[in-house]
PDB file of C-alpha atoms in Angstrom:
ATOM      1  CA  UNK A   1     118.312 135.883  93.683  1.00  0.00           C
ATOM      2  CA  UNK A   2     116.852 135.009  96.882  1.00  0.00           C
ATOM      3  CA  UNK A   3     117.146 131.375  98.098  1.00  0.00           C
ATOM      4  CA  UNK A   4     114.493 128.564  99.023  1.00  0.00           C
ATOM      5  CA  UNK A   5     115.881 129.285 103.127  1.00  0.00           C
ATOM      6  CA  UNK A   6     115.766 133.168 102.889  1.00  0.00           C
ATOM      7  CA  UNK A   7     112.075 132.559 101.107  1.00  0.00           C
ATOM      8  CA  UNK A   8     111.229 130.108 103.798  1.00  0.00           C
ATOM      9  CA  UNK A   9     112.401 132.304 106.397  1.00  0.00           C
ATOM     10  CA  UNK A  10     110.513 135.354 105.088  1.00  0.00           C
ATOM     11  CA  UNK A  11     107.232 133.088 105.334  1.00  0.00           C
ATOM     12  CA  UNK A  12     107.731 131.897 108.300  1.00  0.00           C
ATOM     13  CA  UNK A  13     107.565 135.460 109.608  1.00  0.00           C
ATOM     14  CA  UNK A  14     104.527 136.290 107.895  1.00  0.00           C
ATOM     15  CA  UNK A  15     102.958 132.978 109.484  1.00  0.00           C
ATOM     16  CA  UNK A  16     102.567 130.504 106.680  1.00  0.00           C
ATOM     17  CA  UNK A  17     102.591 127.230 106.528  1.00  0.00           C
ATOM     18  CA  UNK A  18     106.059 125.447 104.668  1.00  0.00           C
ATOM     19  CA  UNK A  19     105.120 122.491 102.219  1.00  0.00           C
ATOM     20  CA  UNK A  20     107.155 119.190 104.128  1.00  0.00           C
ATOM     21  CA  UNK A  21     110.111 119.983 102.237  1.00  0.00           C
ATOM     22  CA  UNK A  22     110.239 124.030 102.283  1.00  0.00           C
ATOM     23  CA  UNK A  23     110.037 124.484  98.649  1.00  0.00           C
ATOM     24  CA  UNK A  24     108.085 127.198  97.409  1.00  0.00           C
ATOM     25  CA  UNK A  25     105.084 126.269  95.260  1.00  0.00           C
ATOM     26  CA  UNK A  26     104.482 130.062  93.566  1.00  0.00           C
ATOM     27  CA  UNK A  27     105.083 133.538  94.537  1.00  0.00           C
ATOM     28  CA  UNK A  28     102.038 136.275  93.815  1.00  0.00           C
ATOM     29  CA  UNK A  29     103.374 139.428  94.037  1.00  0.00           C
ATOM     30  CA  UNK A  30     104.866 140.154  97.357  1.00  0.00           C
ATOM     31  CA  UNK A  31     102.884 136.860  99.125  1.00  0.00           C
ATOM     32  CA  UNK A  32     104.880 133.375  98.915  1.00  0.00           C
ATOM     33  CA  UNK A  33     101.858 131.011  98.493  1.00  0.00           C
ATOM     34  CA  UNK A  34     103.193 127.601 100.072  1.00  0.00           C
ATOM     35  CA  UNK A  35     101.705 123.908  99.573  1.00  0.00           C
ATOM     36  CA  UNK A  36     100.229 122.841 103.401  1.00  0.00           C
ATOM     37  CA  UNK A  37     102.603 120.395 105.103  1.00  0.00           C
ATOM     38  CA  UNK A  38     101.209 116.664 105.645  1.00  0.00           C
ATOM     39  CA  UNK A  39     100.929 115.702 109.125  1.00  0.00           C
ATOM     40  CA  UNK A  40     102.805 112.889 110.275  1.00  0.00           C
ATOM     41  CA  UNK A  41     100.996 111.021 112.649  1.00  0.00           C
ATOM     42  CA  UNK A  42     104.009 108.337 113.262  1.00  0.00           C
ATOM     43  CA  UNK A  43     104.483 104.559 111.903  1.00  0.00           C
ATOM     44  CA  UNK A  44     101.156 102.581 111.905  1.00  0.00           C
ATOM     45  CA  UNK A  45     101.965  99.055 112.074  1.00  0.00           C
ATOM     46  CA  UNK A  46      99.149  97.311 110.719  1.00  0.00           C
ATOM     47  CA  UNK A  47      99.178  93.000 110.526  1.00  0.00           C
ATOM     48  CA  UNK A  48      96.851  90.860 108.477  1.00  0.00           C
ATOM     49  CA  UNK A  49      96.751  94.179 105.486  1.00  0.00           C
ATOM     50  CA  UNK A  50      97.039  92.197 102.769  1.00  0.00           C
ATOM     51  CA  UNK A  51      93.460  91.816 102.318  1.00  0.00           C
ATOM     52  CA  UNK A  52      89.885  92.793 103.807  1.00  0.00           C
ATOM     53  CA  UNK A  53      90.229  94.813 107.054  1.00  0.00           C
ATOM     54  CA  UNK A  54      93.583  95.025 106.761  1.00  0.00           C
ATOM     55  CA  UNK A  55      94.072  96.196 103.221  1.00  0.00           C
ATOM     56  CA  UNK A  56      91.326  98.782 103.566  1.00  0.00           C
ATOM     57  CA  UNK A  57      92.737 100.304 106.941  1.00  0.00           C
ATOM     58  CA  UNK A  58      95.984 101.229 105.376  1.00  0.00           C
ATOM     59  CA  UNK A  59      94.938 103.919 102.746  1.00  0.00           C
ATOM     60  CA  UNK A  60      92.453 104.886 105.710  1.00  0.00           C
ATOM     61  CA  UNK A  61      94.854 105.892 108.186  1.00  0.00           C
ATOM     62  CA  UNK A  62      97.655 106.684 105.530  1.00  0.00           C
ATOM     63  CA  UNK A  63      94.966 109.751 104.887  1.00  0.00           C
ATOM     64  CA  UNK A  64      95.499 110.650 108.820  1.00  0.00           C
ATOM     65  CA  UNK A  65      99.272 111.121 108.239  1.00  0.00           C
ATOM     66  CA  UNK A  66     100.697 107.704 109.467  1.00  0.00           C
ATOM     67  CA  UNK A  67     103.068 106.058 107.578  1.00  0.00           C
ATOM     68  CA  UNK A  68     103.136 101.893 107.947  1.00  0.00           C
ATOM     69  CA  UNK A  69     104.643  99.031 108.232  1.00  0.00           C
ATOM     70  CA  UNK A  70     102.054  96.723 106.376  1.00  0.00           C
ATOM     71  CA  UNK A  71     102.582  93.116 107.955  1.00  0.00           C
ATOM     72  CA  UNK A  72     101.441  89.577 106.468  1.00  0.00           C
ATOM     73  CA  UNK A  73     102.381  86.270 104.769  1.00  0.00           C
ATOM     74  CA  UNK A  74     101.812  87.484 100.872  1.00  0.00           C
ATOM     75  CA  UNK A  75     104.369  89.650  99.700  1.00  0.00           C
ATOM     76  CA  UNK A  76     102.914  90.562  96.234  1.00  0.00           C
ATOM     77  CA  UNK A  77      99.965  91.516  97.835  1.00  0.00           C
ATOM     78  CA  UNK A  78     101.274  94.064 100.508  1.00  0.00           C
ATOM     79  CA  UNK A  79     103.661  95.630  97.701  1.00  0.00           C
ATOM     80  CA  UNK A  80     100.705  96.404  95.614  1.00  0.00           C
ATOM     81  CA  UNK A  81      99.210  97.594  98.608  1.00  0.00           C
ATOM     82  CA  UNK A  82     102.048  99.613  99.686  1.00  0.00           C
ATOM     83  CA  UNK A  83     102.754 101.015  96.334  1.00  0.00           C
ATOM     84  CA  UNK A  84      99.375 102.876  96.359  1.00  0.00           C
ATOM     85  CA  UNK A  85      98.944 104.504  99.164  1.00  0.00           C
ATOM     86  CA  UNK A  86     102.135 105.632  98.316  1.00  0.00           C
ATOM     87  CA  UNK A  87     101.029 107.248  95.552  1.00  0.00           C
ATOM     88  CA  UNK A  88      97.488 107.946  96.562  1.00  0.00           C
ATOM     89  CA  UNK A  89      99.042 109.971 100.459  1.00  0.00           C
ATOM     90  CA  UNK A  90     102.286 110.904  99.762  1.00  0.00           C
ATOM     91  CA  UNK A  91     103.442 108.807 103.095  1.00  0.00           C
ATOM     92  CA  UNK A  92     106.049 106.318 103.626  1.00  0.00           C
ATOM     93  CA  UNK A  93     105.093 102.895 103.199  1.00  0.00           C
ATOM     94  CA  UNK A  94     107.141  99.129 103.665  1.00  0.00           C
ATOM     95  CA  UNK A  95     105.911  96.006 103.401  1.00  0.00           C
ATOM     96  CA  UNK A  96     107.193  93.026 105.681  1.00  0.00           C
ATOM     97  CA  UNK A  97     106.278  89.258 104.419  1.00  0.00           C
ATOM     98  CA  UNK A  98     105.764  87.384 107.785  1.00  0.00           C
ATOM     99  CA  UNK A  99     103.953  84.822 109.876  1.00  0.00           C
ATOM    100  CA  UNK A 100     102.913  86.162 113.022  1.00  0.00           C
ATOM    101  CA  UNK A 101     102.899  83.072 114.682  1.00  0.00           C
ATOM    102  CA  UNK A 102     106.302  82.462 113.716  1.00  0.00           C
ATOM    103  CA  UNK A 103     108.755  81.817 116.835  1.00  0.00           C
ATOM    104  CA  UNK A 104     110.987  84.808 115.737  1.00  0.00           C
ATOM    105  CA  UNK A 105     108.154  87.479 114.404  1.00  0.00           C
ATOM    106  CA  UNK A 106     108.282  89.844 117.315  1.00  0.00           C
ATOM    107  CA  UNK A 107     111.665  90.017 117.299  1.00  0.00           C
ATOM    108  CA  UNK A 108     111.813  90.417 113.538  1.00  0.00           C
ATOM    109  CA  UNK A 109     108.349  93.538 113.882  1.00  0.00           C
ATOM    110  CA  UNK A 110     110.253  95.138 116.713  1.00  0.00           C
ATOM    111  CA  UNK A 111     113.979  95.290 114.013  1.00  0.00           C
ATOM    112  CA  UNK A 112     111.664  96.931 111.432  1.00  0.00           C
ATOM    113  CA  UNK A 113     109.445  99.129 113.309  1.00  0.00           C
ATOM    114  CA  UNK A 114     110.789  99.646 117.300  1.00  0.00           C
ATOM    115  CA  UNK A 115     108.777 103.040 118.217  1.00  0.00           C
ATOM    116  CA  UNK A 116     105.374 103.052 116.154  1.00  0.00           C
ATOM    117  CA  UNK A 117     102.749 105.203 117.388  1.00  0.00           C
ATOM    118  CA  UNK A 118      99.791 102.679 116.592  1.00  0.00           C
ATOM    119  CA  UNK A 119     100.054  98.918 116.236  1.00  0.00           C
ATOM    120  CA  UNK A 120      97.047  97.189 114.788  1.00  0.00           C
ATOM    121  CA  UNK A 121      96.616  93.086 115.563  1.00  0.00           C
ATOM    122  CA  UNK A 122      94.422  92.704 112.689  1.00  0.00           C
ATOM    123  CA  UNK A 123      95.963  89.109 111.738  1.00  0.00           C
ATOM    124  CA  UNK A 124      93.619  86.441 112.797  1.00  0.00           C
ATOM    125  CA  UNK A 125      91.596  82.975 111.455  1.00  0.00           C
ATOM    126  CA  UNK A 126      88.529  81.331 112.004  1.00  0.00           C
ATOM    127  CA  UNK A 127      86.485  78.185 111.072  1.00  0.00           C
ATOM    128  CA  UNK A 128      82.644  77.181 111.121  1.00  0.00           C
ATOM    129  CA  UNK A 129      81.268  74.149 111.968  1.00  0.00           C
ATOM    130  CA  UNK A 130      80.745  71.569 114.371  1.00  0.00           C
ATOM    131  CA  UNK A 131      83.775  71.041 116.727  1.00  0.00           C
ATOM    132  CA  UNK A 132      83.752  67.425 116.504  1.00  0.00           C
ATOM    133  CA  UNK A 133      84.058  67.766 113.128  1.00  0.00           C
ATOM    134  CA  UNK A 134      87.394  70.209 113.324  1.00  0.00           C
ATOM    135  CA  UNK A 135      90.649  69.466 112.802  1.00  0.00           C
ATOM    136  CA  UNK A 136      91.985  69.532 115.951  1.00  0.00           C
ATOM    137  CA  UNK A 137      95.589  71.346 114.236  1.00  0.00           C
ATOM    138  CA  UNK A 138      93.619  73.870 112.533  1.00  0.00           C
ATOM    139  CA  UNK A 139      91.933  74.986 115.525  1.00  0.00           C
ATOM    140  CA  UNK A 140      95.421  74.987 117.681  1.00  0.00           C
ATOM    141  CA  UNK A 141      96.407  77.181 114.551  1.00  0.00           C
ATOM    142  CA  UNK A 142      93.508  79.300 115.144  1.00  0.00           C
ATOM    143  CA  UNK A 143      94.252  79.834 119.139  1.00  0.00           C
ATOM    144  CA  UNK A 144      98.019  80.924 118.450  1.00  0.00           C
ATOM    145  CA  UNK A 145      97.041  82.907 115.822  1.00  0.00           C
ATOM    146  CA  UNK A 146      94.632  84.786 117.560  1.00  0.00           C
ATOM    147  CA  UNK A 147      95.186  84.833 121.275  1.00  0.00           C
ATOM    148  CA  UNK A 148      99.359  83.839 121.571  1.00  0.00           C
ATOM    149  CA  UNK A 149     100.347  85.830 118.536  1.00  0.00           C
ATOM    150  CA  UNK A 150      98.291  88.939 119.466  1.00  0.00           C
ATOM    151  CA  UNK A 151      99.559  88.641 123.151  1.00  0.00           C
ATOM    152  CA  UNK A 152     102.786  88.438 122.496  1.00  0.00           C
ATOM    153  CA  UNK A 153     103.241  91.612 119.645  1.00  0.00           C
ATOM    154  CA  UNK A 154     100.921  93.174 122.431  1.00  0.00           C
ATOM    155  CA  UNK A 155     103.088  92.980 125.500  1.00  0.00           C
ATOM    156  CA  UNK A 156     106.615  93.320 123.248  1.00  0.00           C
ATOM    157  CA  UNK A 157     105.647  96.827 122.035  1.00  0.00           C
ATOM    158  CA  UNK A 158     103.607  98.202 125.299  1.00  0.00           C
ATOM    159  CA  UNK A 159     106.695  98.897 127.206  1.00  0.00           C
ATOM    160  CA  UNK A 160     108.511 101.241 124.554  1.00  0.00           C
ATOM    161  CA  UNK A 161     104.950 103.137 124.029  1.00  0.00           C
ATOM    162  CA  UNK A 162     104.884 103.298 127.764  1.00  0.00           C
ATOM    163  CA  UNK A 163     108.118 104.548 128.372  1.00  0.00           C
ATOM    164  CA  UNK A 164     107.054 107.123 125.545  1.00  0.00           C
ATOM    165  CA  UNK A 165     104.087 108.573 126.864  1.00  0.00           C
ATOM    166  CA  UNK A 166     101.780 107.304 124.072  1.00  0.00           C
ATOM    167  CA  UNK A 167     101.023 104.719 121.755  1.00  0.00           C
ATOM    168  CA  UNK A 168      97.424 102.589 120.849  1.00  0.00           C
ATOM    169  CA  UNK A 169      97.345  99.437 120.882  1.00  0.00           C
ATOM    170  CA  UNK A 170      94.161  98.026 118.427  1.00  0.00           C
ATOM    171  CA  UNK A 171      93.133  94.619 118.242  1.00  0.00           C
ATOM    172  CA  UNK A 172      90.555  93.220 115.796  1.00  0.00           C
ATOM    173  CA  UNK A 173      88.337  91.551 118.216  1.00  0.00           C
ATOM    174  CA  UNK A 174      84.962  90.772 117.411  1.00  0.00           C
ATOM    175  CA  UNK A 175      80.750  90.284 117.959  1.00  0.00           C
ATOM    176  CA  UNK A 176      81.862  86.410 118.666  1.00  0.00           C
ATOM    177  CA  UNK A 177      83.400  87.662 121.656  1.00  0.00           C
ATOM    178  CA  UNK A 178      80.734  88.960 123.539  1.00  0.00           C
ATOM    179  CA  UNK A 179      78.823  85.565 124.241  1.00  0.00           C
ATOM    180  CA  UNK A 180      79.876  81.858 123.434  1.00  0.00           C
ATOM    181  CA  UNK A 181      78.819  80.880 119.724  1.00  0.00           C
ATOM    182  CA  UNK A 182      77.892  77.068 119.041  1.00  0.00           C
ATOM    183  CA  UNK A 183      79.592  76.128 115.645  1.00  0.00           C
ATOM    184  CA  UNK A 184      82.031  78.725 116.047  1.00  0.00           C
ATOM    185  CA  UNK A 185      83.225  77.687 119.263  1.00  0.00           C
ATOM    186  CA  UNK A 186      87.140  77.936 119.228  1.00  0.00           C
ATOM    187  CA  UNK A 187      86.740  81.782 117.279  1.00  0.00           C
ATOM    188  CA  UNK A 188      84.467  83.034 119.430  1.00  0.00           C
ATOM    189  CA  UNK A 189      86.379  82.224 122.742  1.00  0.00           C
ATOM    190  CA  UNK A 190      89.636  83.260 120.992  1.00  0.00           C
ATOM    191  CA  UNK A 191      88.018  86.476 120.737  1.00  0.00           C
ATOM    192  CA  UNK A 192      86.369  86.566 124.763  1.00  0.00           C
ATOM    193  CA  UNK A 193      89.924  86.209 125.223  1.00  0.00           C
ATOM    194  CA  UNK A 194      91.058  89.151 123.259  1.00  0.00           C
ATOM    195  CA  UNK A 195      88.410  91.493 124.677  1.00  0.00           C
ATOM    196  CA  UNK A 196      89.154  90.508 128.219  1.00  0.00           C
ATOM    197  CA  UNK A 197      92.654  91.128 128.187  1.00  0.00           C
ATOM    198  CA  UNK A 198      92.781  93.910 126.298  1.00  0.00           C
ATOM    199  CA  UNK A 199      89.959  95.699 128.463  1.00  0.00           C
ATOM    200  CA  UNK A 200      92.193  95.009 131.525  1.00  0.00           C
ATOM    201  CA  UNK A 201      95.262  96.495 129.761  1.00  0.00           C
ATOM    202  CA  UNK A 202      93.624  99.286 128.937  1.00  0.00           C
ATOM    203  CA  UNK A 203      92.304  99.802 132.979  1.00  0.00           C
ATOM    204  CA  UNK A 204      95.966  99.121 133.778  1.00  0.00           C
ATOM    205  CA  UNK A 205      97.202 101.217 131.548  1.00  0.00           C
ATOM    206  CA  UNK A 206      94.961 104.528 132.581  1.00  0.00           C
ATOM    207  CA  UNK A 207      97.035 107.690 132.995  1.00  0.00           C
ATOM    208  CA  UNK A 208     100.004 106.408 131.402  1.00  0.00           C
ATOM    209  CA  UNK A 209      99.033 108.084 127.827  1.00  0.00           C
ATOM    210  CA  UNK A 210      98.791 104.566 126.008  1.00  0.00           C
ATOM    211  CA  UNK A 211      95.919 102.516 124.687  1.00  0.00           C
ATOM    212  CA  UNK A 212      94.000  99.329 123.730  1.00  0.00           C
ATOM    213  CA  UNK A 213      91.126  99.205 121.780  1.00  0.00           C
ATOM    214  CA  UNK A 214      89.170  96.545 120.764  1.00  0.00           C
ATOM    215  CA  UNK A 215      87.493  96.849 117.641  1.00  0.00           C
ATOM    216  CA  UNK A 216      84.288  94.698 117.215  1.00  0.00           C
ATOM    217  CA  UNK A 217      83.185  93.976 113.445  1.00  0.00           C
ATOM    218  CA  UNK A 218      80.498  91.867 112.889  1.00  0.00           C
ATOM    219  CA  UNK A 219      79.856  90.178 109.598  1.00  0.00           C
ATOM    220  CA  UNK A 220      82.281  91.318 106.809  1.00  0.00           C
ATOM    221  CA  UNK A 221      82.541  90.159 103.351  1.00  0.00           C
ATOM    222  CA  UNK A 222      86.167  89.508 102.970  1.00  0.00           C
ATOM    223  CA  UNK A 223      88.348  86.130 102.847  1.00  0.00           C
ATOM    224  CA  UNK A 224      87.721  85.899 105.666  1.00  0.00           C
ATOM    225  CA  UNK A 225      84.412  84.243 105.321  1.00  0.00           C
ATOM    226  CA  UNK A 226      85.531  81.883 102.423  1.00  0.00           C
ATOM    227  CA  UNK A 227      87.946  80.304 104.786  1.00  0.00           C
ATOM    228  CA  UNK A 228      86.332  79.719 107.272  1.00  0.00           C
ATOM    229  CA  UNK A 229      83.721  78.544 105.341  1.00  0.00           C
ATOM    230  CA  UNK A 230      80.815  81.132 106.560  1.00  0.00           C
ATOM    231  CA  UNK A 231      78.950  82.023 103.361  1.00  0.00           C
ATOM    232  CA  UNK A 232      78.474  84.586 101.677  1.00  0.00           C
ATOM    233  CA  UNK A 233      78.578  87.517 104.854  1.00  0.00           C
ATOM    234  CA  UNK A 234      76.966  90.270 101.756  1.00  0.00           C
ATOM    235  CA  UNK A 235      73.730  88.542 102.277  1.00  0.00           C
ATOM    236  CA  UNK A 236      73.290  89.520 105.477  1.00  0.00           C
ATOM    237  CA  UNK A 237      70.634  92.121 106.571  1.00  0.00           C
ATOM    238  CA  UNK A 238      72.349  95.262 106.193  1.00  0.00           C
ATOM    239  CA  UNK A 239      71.567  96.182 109.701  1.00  0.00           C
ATOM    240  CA  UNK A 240      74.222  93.296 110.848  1.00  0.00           C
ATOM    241  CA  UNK A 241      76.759  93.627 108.309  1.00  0.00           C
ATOM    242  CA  UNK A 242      79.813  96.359 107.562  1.00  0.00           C
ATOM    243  CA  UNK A 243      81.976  96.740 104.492  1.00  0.00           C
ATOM    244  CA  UNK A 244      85.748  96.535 105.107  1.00  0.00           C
ATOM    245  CA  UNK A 245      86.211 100.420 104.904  1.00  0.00           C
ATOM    246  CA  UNK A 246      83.554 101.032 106.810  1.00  0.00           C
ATOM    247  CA  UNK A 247      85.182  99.019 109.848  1.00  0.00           C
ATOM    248  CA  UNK A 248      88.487 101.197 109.032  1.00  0.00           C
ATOM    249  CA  UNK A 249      86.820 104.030 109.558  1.00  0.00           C
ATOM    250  CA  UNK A 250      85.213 102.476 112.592  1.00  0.00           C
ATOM    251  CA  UNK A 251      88.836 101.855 113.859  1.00  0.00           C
ATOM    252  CA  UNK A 252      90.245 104.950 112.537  1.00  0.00           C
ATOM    253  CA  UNK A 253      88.232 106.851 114.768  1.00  0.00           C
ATOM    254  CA  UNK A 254      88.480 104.835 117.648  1.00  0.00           C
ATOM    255  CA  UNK A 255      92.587 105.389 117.598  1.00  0.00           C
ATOM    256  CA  UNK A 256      92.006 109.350 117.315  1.00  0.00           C
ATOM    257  CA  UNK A 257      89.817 109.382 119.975  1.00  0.00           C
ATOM    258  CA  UNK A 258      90.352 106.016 121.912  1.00  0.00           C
ATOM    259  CA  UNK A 259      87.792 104.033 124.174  1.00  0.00           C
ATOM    260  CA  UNK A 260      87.932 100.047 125.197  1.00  0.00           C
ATOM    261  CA  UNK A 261      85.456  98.723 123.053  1.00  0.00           C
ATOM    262  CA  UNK A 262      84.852  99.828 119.648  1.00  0.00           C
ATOM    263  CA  UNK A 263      81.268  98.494 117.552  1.00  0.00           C
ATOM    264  CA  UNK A 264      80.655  99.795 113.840  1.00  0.00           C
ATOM    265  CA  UNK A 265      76.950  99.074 113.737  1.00  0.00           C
ATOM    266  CA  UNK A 266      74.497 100.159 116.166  1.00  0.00           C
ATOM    267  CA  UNK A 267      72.734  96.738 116.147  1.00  0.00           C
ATOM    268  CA  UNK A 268      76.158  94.990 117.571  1.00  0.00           C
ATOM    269  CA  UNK A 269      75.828  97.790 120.199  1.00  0.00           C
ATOM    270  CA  UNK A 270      72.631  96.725 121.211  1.00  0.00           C
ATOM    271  CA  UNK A 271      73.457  93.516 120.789  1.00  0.00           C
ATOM    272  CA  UNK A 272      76.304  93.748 123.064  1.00  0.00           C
ATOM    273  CA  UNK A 273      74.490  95.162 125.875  1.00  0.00           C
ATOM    274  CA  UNK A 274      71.528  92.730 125.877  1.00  0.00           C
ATOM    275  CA  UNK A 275      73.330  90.050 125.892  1.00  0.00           C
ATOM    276  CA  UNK A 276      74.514  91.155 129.443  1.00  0.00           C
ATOM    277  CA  UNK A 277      70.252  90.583 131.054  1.00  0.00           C
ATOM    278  CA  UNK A 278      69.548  87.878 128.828  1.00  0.00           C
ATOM    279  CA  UNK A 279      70.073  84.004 130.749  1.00  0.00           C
ATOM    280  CA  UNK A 280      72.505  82.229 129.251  1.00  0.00           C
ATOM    281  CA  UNK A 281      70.510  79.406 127.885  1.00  0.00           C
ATOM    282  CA  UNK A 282      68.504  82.260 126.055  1.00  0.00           C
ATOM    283  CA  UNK A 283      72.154  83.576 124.346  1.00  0.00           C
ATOM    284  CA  UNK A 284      73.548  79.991 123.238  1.00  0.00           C
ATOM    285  CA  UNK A 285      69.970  79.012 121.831  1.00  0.00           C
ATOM    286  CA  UNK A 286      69.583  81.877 119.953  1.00  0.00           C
ATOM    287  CA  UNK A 287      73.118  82.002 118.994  1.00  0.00           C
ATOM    288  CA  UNK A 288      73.098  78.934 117.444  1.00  0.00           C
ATOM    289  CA  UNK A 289      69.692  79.088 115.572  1.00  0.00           C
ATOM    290  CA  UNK A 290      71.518  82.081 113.753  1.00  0.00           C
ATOM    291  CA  UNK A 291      74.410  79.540 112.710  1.00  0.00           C
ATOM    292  CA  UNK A 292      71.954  76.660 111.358  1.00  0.00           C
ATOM    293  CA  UNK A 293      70.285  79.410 109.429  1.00  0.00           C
ATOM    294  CA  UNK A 294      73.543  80.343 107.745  1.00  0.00           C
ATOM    295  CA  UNK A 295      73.979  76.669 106.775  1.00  0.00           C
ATOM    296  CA  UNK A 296      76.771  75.459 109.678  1.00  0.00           C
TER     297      UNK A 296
END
């Protein structure tokens, strides 16, 4: 009786395709029909996944072949997660319950996951309203979160991917970024901040084989919104607003085939290249019409 190598063997020579493991599926007549291998992309680390963006990215690029290392603070959340696109892609799949802006959390990401191919810096927190109004601890909450957090897990995994010859780096920036927005002040600079260092890492990096990519959503209804007290982002004009998978896609795209700035809609597109002729006076007024309307 012939064996599962000599059978393997015998179809690699013909020039078929093994299943991942190099069992044989059937045999018809003389032609060893073989289930098609699953491409492993690498380890995906992926922060902020156990809800909106986050959540919906991880079955998204599990379907390109990446396994992941789903990162934030609710546990019961990312298992669930974790345990179906597990079943759903066949691909390997942890979960690590962490803060991001905890002293230790690079340290503790780079113990779990020390070479991934792709890290997403999805984790991040916003909150509407009046600045006078805010708490002052919230928003220095807000600024670790999503400038020191995102710097640091930025610059602690670029030198292995450099050293490597390839890696992408993808941060969840955003619309707020490209102008400043009265009544989301602290957000919206967070994210100027995000987009203007991770365009200049991506210049510095050029040649090297690595990226950053900054991906800009607009208006998404996910928890987002309820916490930082937004409304309801569904009732939106559809021409302004994306679903959660349709900003992974957005982003799975952009790490296939990489380029600085990353918009899902072609209104934020436009928007984003307007705002460069427009006076500035012209921006902040009509920025902040657009955030009485919404009720800030």
């Amino acid at each position: 009786m012939r064996t599962e190598r000599t059978q393997a063997a015998r179809a690699e020579a013909r020039g078929e395709v093994a299943s991942a493991d190099g069992a044989i599926v059937e045999e018809e007549g003389a032609r060893l029909v073989k289930e098609p291998s699953r491409r492993r992309a690498g380890l995906a680390v992926v922060t902020g996944a156990s809800s909106g963006i986050g959540a919906a990215l991880a079955p998204r690029l599990a379907a390109d072949g990446y396994d992941l290392l789903l990162v934030a603070r609710r546990e019961e959340r990312l298992r669930e997660l974790a345990e179906r696109v597990r079943e759903a892609h066949g691909v390997q799949a942890r979960c690590l319950a962490l803060d991001v802006t905890e002293e230790d959390a690079l340290e503790r990401l780079l113990e779990a996951a020390p070479e991934p191919a792709v890290l997403v810096n999805n984790a991040g927190a916003g909150r509407f309203g009046p600045a006078v109004e805010a708490s002052p601890a919230e928003q220095a909450r807000i600024v670790r979160l999503n400038c020191e957090s995102l710097t640091r897990l930025t610059l602690g995994y670029l030198p292995g991917m450099v050293s490597r010859g390839r890696g992408v780096v993808v941060q969840m920036a955003s619309i707020a970024g490209f102008q400043p927005v009265p009544y989301f002040a602290v957000y919206a600079a967070t994210k100027a901040y995000v987009l203007s260092f991770s365009e200049a890492l991506d210049k510095e990096l050029e040649g090297s084989g690595v990226r950053v990519v900054s991906v800009c959503p607009g208006p998404v209804p996910t928890e987002f919104q309820a916490a930082a007290g937004s409304g309801d982002a569904a009732k939106e004009p559809a021409y302004n607003r994306r679903t959660p998978e349709q900003i992974a896609e957005a982003t799975a795209r952009a790490i296939a085939r990489p380029r600085p700035v990353v918009t899902a809609a072609p209104y934020h597109g436009f928007l984003r290249f307007a705002q460069r002729f427009l006076p500035r006076r012209t921006v902040l007024s009509v920025a902040a019409r657009k955030m009485r309307q919404r009720g800030i």
